[in-house]
Short mmCIF file of C-alpha atoms in Angstrom, two decimals:
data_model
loop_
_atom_site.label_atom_id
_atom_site.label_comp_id
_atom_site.label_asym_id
_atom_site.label_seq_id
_atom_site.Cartn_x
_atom_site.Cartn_y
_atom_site.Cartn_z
CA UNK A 176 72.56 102.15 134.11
CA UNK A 177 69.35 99.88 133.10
CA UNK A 178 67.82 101.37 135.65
CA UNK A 179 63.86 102.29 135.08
CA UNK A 180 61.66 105.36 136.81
CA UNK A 181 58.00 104.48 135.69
CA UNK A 182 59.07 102.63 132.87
CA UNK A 183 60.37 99.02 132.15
CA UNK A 184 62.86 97.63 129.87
CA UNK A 185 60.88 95.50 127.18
CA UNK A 186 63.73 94.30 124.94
CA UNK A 187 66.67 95.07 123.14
CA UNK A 188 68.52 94.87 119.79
CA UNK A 189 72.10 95.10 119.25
CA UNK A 190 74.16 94.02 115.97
CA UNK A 191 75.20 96.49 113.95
CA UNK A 192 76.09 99.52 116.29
CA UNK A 193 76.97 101.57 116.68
CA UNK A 194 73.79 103.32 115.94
CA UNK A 195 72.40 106.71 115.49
CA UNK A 196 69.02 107.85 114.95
CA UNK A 197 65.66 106.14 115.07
CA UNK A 198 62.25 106.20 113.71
CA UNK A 199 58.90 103.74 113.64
CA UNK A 200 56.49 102.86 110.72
CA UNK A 201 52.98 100.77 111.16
CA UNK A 202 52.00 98.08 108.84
CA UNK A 203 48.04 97.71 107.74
CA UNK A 204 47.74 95.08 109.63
CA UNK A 205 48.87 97.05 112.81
CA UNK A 206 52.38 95.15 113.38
CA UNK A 207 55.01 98.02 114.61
CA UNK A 208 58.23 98.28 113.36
CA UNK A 209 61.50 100.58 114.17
CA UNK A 210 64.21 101.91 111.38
CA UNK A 211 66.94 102.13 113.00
CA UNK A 212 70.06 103.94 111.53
CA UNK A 213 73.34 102.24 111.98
CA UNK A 214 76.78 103.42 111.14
CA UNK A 215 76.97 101.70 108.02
CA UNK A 216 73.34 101.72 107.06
CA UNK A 217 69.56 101.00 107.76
CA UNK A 218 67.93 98.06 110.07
CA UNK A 219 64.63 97.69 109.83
CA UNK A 220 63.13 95.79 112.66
CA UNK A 221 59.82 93.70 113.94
CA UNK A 222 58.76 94.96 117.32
CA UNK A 223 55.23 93.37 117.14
CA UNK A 224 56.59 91.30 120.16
CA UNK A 225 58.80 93.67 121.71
CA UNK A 226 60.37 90.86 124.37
CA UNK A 227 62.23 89.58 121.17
CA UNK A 228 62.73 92.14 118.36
CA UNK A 229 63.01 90.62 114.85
CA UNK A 230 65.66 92.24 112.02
CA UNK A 231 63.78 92.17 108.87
CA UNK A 232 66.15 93.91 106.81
CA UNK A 233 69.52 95.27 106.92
CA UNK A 234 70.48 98.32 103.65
CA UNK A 235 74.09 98.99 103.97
CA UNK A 236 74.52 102.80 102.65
CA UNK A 237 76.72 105.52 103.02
CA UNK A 238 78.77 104.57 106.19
CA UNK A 239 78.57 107.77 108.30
CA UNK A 240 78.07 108.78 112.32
CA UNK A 241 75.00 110.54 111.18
CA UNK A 242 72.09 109.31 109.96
CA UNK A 243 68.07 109.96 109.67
CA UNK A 244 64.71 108.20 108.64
CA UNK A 245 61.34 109.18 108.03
CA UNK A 246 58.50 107.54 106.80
CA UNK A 247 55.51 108.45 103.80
CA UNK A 248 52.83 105.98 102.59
CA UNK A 249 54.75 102.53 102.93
CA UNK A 250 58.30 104.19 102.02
CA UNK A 251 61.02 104.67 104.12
CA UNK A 252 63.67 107.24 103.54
CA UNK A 253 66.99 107.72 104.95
CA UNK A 254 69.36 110.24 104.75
CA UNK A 255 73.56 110.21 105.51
CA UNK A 256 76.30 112.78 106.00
CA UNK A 257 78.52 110.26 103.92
CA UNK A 258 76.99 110.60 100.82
CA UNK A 259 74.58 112.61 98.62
CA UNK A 260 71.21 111.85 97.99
CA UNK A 261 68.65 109.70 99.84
CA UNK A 262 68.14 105.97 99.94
CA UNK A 263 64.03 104.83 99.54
CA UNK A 264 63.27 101.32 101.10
CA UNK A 265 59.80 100.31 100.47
CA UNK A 266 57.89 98.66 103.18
CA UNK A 267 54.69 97.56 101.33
CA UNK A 268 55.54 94.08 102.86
CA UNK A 269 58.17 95.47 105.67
CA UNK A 270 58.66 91.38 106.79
CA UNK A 271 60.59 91.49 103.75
CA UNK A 272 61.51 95.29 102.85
CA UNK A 273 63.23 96.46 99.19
CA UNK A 274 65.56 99.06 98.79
CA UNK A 275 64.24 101.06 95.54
CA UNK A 276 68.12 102.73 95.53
CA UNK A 277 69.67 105.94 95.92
CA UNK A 278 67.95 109.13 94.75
CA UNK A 279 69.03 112.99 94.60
CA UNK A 280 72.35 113.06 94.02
CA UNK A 281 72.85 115.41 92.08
CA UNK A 282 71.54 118.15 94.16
CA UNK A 283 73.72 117.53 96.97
CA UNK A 284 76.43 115.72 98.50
CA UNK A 285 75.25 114.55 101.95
CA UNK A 286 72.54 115.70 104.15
CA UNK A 287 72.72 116.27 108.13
CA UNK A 288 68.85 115.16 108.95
CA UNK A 289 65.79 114.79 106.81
CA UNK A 290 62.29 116.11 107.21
CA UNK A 291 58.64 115.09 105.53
CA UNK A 292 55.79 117.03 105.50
CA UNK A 293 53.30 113.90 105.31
CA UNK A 294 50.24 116.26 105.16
CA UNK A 295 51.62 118.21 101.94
CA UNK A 296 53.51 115.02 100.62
CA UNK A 297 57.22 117.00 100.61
CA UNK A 298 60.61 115.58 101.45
CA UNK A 299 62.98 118.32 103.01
CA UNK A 300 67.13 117.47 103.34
CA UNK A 301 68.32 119.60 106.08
CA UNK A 302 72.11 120.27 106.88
CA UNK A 303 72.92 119.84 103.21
CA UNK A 304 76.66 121.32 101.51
CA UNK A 305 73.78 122.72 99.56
CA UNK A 306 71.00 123.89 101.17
CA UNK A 307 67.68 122.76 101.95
CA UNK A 308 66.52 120.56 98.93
CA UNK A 309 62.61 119.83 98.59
CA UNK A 310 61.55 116.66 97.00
CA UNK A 311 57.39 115.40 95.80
CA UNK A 312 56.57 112.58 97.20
CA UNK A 313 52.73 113.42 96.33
CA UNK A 314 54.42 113.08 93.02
CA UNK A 315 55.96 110.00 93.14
CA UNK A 316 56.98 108.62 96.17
CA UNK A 317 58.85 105.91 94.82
CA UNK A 318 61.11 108.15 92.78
CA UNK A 319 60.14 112.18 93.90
CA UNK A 320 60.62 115.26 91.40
CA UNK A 321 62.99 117.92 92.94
CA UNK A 322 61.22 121.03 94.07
CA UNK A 323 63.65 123.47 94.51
CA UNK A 324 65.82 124.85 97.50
CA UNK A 325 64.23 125.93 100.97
CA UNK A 326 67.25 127.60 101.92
CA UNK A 327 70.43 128.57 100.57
CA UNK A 328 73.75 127.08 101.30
CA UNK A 329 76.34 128.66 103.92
CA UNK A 330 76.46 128.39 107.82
CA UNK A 331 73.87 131.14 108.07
CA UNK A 332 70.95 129.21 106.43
CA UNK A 333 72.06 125.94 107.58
CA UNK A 334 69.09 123.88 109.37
CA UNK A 335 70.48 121.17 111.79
CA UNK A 336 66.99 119.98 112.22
CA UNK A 337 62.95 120.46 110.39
CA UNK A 338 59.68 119.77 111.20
CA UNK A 339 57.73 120.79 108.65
CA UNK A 340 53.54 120.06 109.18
CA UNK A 341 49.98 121.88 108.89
CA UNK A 342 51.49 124.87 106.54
CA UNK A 343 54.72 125.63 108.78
CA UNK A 344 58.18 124.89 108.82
CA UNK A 345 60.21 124.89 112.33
CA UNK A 346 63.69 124.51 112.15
CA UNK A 347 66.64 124.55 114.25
CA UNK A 348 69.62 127.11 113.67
CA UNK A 349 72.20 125.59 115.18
CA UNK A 350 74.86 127.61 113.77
CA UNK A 351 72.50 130.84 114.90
CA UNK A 352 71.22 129.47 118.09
CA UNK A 353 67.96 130.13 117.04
CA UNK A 354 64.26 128.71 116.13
CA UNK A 355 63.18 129.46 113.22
CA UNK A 356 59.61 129.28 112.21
CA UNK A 357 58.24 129.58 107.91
CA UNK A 358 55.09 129.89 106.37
CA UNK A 359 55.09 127.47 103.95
CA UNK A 360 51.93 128.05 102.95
CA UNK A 361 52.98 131.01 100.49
CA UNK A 362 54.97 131.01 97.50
CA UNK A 363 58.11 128.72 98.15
CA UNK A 364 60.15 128.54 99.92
CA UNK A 365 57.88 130.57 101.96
CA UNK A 366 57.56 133.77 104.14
CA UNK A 367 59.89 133.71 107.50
CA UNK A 368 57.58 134.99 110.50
CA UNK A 369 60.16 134.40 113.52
CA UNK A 370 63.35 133.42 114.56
CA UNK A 371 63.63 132.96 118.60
CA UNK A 372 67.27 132.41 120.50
CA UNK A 373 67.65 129.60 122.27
CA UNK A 374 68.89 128.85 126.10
CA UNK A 375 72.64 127.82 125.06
CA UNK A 376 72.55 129.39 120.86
CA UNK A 377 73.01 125.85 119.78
CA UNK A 378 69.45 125.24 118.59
CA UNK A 379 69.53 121.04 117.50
CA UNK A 380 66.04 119.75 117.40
CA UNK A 381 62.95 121.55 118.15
CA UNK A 382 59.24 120.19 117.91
CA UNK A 383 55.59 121.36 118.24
CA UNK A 384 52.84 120.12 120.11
CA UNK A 385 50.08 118.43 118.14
CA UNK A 386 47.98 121.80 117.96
CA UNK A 387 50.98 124.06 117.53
CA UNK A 388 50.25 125.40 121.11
CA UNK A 389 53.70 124.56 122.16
CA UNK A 390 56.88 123.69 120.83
CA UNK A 391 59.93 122.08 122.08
CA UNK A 392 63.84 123.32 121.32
CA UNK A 393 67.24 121.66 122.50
CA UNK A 394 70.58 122.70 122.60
CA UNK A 395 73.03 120.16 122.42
CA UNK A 396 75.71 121.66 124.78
CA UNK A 397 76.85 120.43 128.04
CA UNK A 398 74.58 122.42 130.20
CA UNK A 399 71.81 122.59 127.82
CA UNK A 400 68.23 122.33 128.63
CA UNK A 401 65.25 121.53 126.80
CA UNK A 402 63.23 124.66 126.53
CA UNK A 403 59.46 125.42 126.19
CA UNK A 404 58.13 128.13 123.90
CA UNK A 405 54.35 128.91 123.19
CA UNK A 406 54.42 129.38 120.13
CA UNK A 407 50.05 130.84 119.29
CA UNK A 408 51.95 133.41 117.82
CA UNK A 409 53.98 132.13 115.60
CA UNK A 410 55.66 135.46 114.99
CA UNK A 411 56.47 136.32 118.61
CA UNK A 412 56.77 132.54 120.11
CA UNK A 413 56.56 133.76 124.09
CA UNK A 414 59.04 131.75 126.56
CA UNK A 415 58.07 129.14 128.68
CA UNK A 416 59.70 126.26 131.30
CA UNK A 417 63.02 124.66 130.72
CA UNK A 418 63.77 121.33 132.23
CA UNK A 419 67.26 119.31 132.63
CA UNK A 420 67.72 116.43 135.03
CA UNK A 421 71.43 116.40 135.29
CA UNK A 422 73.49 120.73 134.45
CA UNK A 423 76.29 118.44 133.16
CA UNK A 424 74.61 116.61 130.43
CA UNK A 425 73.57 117.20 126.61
CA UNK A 426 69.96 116.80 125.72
CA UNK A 427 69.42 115.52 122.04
CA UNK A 428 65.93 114.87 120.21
CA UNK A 429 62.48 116.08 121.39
CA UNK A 430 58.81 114.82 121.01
CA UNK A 431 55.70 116.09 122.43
CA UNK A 432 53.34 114.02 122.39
CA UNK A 433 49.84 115.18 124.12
CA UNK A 434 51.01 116.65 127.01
CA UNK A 435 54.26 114.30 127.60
CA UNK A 436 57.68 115.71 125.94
CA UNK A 437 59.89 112.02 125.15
CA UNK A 438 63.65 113.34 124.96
CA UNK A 439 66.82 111.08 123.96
CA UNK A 440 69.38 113.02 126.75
CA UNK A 441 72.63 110.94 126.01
CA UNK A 442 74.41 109.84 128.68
CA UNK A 443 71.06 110.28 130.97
CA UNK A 444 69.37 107.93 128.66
CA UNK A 445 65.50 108.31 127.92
CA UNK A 446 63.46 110.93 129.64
CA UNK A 447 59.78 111.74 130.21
CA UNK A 448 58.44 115.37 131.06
CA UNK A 449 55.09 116.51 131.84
CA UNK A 450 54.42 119.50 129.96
CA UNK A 451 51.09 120.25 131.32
CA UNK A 452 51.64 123.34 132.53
CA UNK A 453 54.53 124.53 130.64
CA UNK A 454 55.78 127.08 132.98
CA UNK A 455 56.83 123.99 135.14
CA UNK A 456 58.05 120.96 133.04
CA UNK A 457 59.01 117.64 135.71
CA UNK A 458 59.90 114.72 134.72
CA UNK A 459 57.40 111.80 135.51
CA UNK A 460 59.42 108.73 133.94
CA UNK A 461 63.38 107.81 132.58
CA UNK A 462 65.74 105.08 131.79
CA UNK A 463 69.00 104.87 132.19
CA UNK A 464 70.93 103.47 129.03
CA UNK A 465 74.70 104.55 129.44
CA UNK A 466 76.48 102.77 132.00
CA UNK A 467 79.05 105.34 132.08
CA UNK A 468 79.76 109.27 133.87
CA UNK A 469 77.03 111.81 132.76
CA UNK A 470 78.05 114.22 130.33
CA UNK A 471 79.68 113.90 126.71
CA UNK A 472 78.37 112.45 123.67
CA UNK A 473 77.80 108.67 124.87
CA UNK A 474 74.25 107.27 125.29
CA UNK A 475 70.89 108.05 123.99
CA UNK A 476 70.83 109.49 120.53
CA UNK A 477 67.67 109.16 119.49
CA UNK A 478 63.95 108.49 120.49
CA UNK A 479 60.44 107.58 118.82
CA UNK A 480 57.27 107.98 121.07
CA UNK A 481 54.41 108.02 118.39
CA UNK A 482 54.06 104.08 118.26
CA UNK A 483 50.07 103.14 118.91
CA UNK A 484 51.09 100.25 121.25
CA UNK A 485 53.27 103.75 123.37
CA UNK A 486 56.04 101.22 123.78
CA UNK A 487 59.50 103.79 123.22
CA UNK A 488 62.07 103.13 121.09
CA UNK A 489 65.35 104.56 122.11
#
């Protein structure tokens, strides 16, 4: 463990794990931040010196193993298996951050992940008792109008995972071990175009690459691998490399970034892969954060690689 391949520890923070996902937001005047997702609720965090990592605010909500974050505008909104809606923090001065309260409940009663289209201004809950609910932040952002439902409730339309940007929606089946990719673009909730198995039929997170070249799926079974698709065709997404560093171990999140894929791999910590030629994904950087045996649940959860500074929260 706390060991570094082409990469350096820059600092830590540890007081309310244990902790779960992990996402970043940028204030105007270019000071970085993570939101962090504890058991029992949000952190939100000054990295602008990353040696010493400053809480800035701590929203106890929901206590739950699973948790998520994304960001619109200067809002902040998290999402929690133990409980329904979503909670909105604003960040218009995120050195002293407000929680606006708890919004949605009444169209479901927790939510697995949470999605926003930034480009379109929509808020998607994914692996809702529900379904997928759609909220307008273009609305309101402080307090969004519900939309309607993506997807139905039941196992069979149950998104574990969404990325939703640039008129598609790609979401992970994890109950159907498969990718599925909308067209969001037409009348909601849209036209379905593909659905593509994955290595291990336990699709968790998948992402695409900034010009929707390539996309990104994992599979979070012991084993699993993170797997390559091009997806040009988003109708008939065409295989491509797989990478894992360790067959015992359990990849998590994905992020490509340019033509680097960041992945949180548990109990193998962070790890970098070249996708440059996507036939043959290597790794070219990692960092051990589990000082225990590879494989299980232990480790790296999550990862966020789209900071300006490229410093890597994990």
């Amino acid at each position: 463990a706390a060991q570094g391949f082409n990469c350096v520890l820059l600092g830590r923070h540890h007081q309310y794990a244990n902790y779960n996902d992990i996402w970043g937001y940028v204030a105007p005047n270019g000071k970085e931040y993570a939101l962090l997702g504890a058991t029992t609720g949000l952190v939100v965090i000054d990295c602008s010196n990353p040696a010493t990592p400053v809480q800035r605010g701590y929203f106890p909500w929901a206590t739950s193993t699973w948790r998520d974050i994304r960001t619109y505008g200067h809002y902040a909104y998290v999402s929690s298996e133990g409980g329904g809606g979503f909670m909105i923090v604003d960040l218009s001065n995120p050195d002293v951050p407000v929680n606006l309260g708890i919004f949605g409940t009444s169209y479901f009663g927790n939510a697995h992940n949470i999605c926003v289209d930034v480009g379109a201004g929509k808020l998607y809950l994914a692996g809702c008792n529900t379904g997928t609910p759609v909220f307008d932040l273009a609305a309101n952002p402080a307090n969004p109008p519900f939309i309607g439902y993506l997807t139905g409730s039941g196992n069979s339309n149950y998104f574990h995972d969404l990325c939703v940007e640039n008129g598609y929606a790609f979401g992970s089946m994890i109950y159907n071990g498969v990718l599925r990719i909308i067209d969001v673009t037409t009348p909601f909730p849209g036209t379905t175009l593909s659905n593509t198995l994955t290595p291990s039929t336990f699709t968790h997170n998948a992402w695409p690459s900034n010009g929707h070249s390539l996309i990104v799926t994992t599979d979070e079974r012991a084993g699993g691998v993170v797997k390559f698709f091009d997806i040009t065709n988003k109708s008939a997404p065409s295989a491509r490399g797989q990478f894992t560093p360790n067959p015992v171990s359990i990849p998590h999140n994905a992020f490509i970034v340019g033509d680097l894929c960041h992945v949180s791999w548990y109990t193998e910590g962070y790890q970098c892969i070249d996708v440059s030629d996507p036939n043959n994904p290597r790794q070219v950087a990692a960092y051990d954060t589990w000082p225990g045996a590879s494989g299980g649940y232990n480790g790296a959860w999550g990862v966020y690689p789209f900071q300006p500074s490229g410093n890597i929260y994990v």
